[in-house]
Amino acid sequence: DQQVKQNSPSLSVQEGRISILNCDYTNSMFDYFLWYKKYPAEGPTFLISISSIKDKNEDGRFTVFLNKSAKHLSLHIVPSQPGDSAVYFCAASPANSGYALNFGKGTSLLVTP
Amino acid sequence: KAGVTQTPRYLIKTRGQQVTLSCSPISGHRSVSWYQQTPGQGLQFLFEYFSETQRNKGNFPGRFSGRQFSNSRSEMNVSTLELGDSALYLCASGTGYLNEQFFGPGTRLTVL
């Protein structure tokens, strides 16, 4: 069963605008959430993370928002750049799970000039 | 600091054979995890090793196994290969901080 869901397989955004990628989860034991970016033929690259004690975390152009009551998180990229075009994966893990991440199936972001 | 390295990068095997993949973590990382990526199932957790002990295991058959050495390098083995085992196998090493994992480039396994 898919415990982490990214319901939008793809997203197209104009350069300079905001990209919003969404992720929903079903397991209330998830305590830590991460976003990864992946280019073809490469491994995922860590972008940003958030623990369940926070509702927002920022790192440069990237901000992750967590709504625990809705079991929803989102990644905002502002401003979007063509180099951001990649597949973005949301991942989650319960507390004390070691490093067993549950991944969504990804959203392919295309940033057009 | 060197990243996670995986060898080989590409591999072609036939059904029924076995295969061993290798992963060298980032220096100082003691945790190594393995993931399988396929178009249909996405990224799925296989297992995690920490200080030479398997700490977590995903929902995969016993044909998938792994081990970790004292220098934290890890290998995973798949026996009696099936066509459905064709996938990108990713290794990740952990810092110990808030479950961040850093991935290698992966090994692309094709089973014919």
PDB file of C-alpha atoms in Angstrom, chain A residues 30-105:
ATOM      1  CA  PHE A  30       5.429   9.424  10.159  1.00  0.00           C
ATOM      2  CA  ASP A  31       7.597  11.879  11.992  1.00  0.00           C
ATOM      3  CA  TYR A  32      10.115  13.131   9.499  1.00  0.00           C
ATOM      4  CA  PHE A  33       9.641  14.257   5.914  1.00  0.00           C
ATOM      5  CA  LEU A  34      12.079  14.929   3.102  1.00  0.00           C
ATOM      6  CA  TRP A  35      12.099  16.150  -0.465  1.00  0.00           C
ATOM      7  CA  TYR A  36      14.496  14.823  -3.062  1.00  0.00           C
ATOM      8  CA  LYS A  37      15.168  15.927  -6.622  1.00  0.00           C
ATOM      9  CA  LYS A  38      16.194  13.465  -9.301  1.00  0.00           C
ATOM     10  CA  TYR A  39      17.629  13.848 -12.763  1.00  0.00           C
ATOM     11  CA  PRO A  40      17.604  10.907 -15.199  1.00  0.00           C
ATOM     12  CA  ALA A  41      20.464   8.424 -14.731  1.00  0.00           C
ATOM     13  CA  GLU A  42      21.400   9.969 -11.360  1.00  0.00           C
ATOM     14  CA  GLY A  43      20.547   9.159  -7.779  1.00  0.00           C
ATOM     15  CA  PRO A  44      18.121  11.399  -5.861  1.00  0.00           C
ATOM     16  CA  THR A  45      19.617  14.577  -4.394  1.00  0.00           C
ATOM     17  CA  PHE A  46      18.480  15.690  -0.951  1.00  0.00           C
ATOM     18  CA  LEU A  47      16.753  19.103  -1.008  1.00  0.00           C
ATOM     19  CA  ILE A  48      15.104  19.899   2.279  1.00  0.00           C
ATOM     20  CA  SER A  49      13.533  18.175   5.280  1.00  0.00           C
ATOM     21  CA  ILE A  50      11.118  18.895   8.097  1.00  0.00           C
ATOM     22  CA  SER A  51      10.300  17.167  11.346  1.00  0.00           C
ATOM     23  CA  SER A  52       6.803  16.875  12.716  1.00  0.00           C
ATOM     24  CA  ILE A  53       7.464  19.412  15.470  1.00  0.00           C
ATOM     25  CA  LYS A  54       7.638  22.164  12.845  1.00  0.00           C
ATOM     26  CA  ASP A  55       5.184  23.383  10.244  1.00  0.00           C
ATOM     27  CA  LYS A  56       7.630  25.210   7.989  1.00  0.00           C
ATOM     28  CA  ASN A  57      11.266  24.991   6.980  1.00  0.00           C
ATOM     29  CA  GLU A  58      13.098  27.241   4.546  1.00  0.00           C
ATOM     30  CA  ASP A  59      16.344  26.867   2.671  1.00  0.00           C
ATOM     31  CA  GLY A  60      17.010  29.504   0.056  1.00  0.00           C
ATOM     32  CA  ARG A  61      14.445  29.219  -2.726  1.00  0.00           C
ATOM     33  CA  PHE A  62      12.933  26.088  -1.198  1.00  0.00           C
ATOM     34  CA  THR A  63      10.295  26.021   1.548  1.00  0.00           C
ATOM     35  CA  VAL A  64       8.503  22.973   2.878  1.00  0.00           C
ATOM     36  CA  PHE A  65       5.178  23.277   4.689  1.00  0.00           C
ATOM     37  CA  LEU A  66       3.731  20.535   6.864  1.00  0.00           C
ATOM     38  CA  ASN A  67       0.070  20.266   7.866  1.00  0.00           C
ATOM     39  CA  LYS A  68      -0.073  17.337  10.263  1.00  0.00           C
ATOM     40  CA  SER A  69      -3.834  17.440  10.799  1.00  0.00           C
ATOM     41  CA  ALA A  70      -4.375  17.118   7.048  1.00  0.00           C
ATOM     42  CA  LYS A  71      -1.427  14.740   6.621  1.00  0.00           C
ATOM     43  CA  HIS A  72      -0.198  16.972   3.839  1.00  0.00           C
ATOM     44  CA  LEU A  73       3.066  18.610   2.938  1.00  0.00           C
ATOM     45  CA  SER A  74       4.111  20.834   0.107  1.00  0.00           C
ATOM     46  CA  LEU A  75       7.322  22.098  -1.422  1.00  0.00           C
ATOM     47  CA  HIS A  76       7.433  25.669  -2.712  1.00  0.00           C
ATOM     48  CA  ILE A  77      10.162  26.773  -5.102  1.00  0.00           C
ATOM     49  CA  VAL A  78      10.418  30.542  -5.562  1.00  0.00           C
ATOM     50  CA  PRO A  79      11.452  31.738  -8.065  1.00  0.00           C
ATOM     51  CA  SER A  80      11.465  28.701 -10.326  1.00  0.00           C
ATOM     52  CA  GLN A  81      14.416  28.297 -12.672  1.00  0.00           C
ATOM     53  CA  PRO A  82      14.846  26.068 -15.753  1.00  0.00           C
ATOM     54  CA  GLY A  83      17.503  24.088 -13.879  1.00  0.00           C
ATOM     55  CA  ASP A  84      14.824  23.052 -11.399  1.00  0.00           C
ATOM     56  CA  SER A  85      13.269  20.842 -14.079  1.00  0.00           C
ATOM     57  CA  ALA A  86      13.520  17.330 -12.628  1.00  0.00           C
ATOM     58  CA  VAL A  87      11.452  14.704 -10.838  1.00  0.00           C
ATOM     59  CA  TYR A  88      10.710  15.575  -7.206  1.00  0.00           C
ATOM     60  CA  PHE A  89      10.111  12.864  -4.640  1.00  0.00           C
ATOM     61  CA  CYS A  90       8.483  13.252  -1.274  1.00  0.00           C
ATOM     62  CA  ALA A  91       9.611  10.772   1.418  1.00  0.00           C
ATOM     63  CA  ALA A  92       8.625  10.070   5.007  1.00  0.00           C
ATOM     64  CA  SER A  93       9.703   7.919   7.901  1.00  0.00           C
ATOM     65  CA  PRO A  94       8.395   7.121  11.363  1.00  0.00           C
ATOM     66  CA  ALA A  95      10.396   8.084  14.413  1.00  0.00           C
ATOM     67  CA  ASN A  96      13.009   5.559  15.442  1.00  0.00           C
ATOM     68  CA  SER A  97      12.760   3.773  12.097  1.00  0.00           C
ATOM     69  CA  GLY A  98      16.379   4.095  11.252  1.00  0.00           C
ATOM     70  CA  TYR A  99      16.653   4.990   7.605  1.00  0.00           C
ATOM     71  CA  ALA A 100      13.657   3.233   6.061  1.00  0.00           C
ATOM     72  CA  LEU A 101      12.154   5.940   3.875  1.00  0.00           C
ATOM     73  CA  ASN A 102       8.739   5.637   2.251  1.00  0.00           C
ATOM     74  CA  PHE A 103       8.726   7.455  -1.081  1.00  0.00           C
ATOM     75  CA  GLY A 104       5.968   8.891  -3.215  1.00  0.00           C
ATOM     76  CA  LYS A 105       6.032   8.121  -6.929  1.00  0.00           C
TER      77      LYS A 105
END
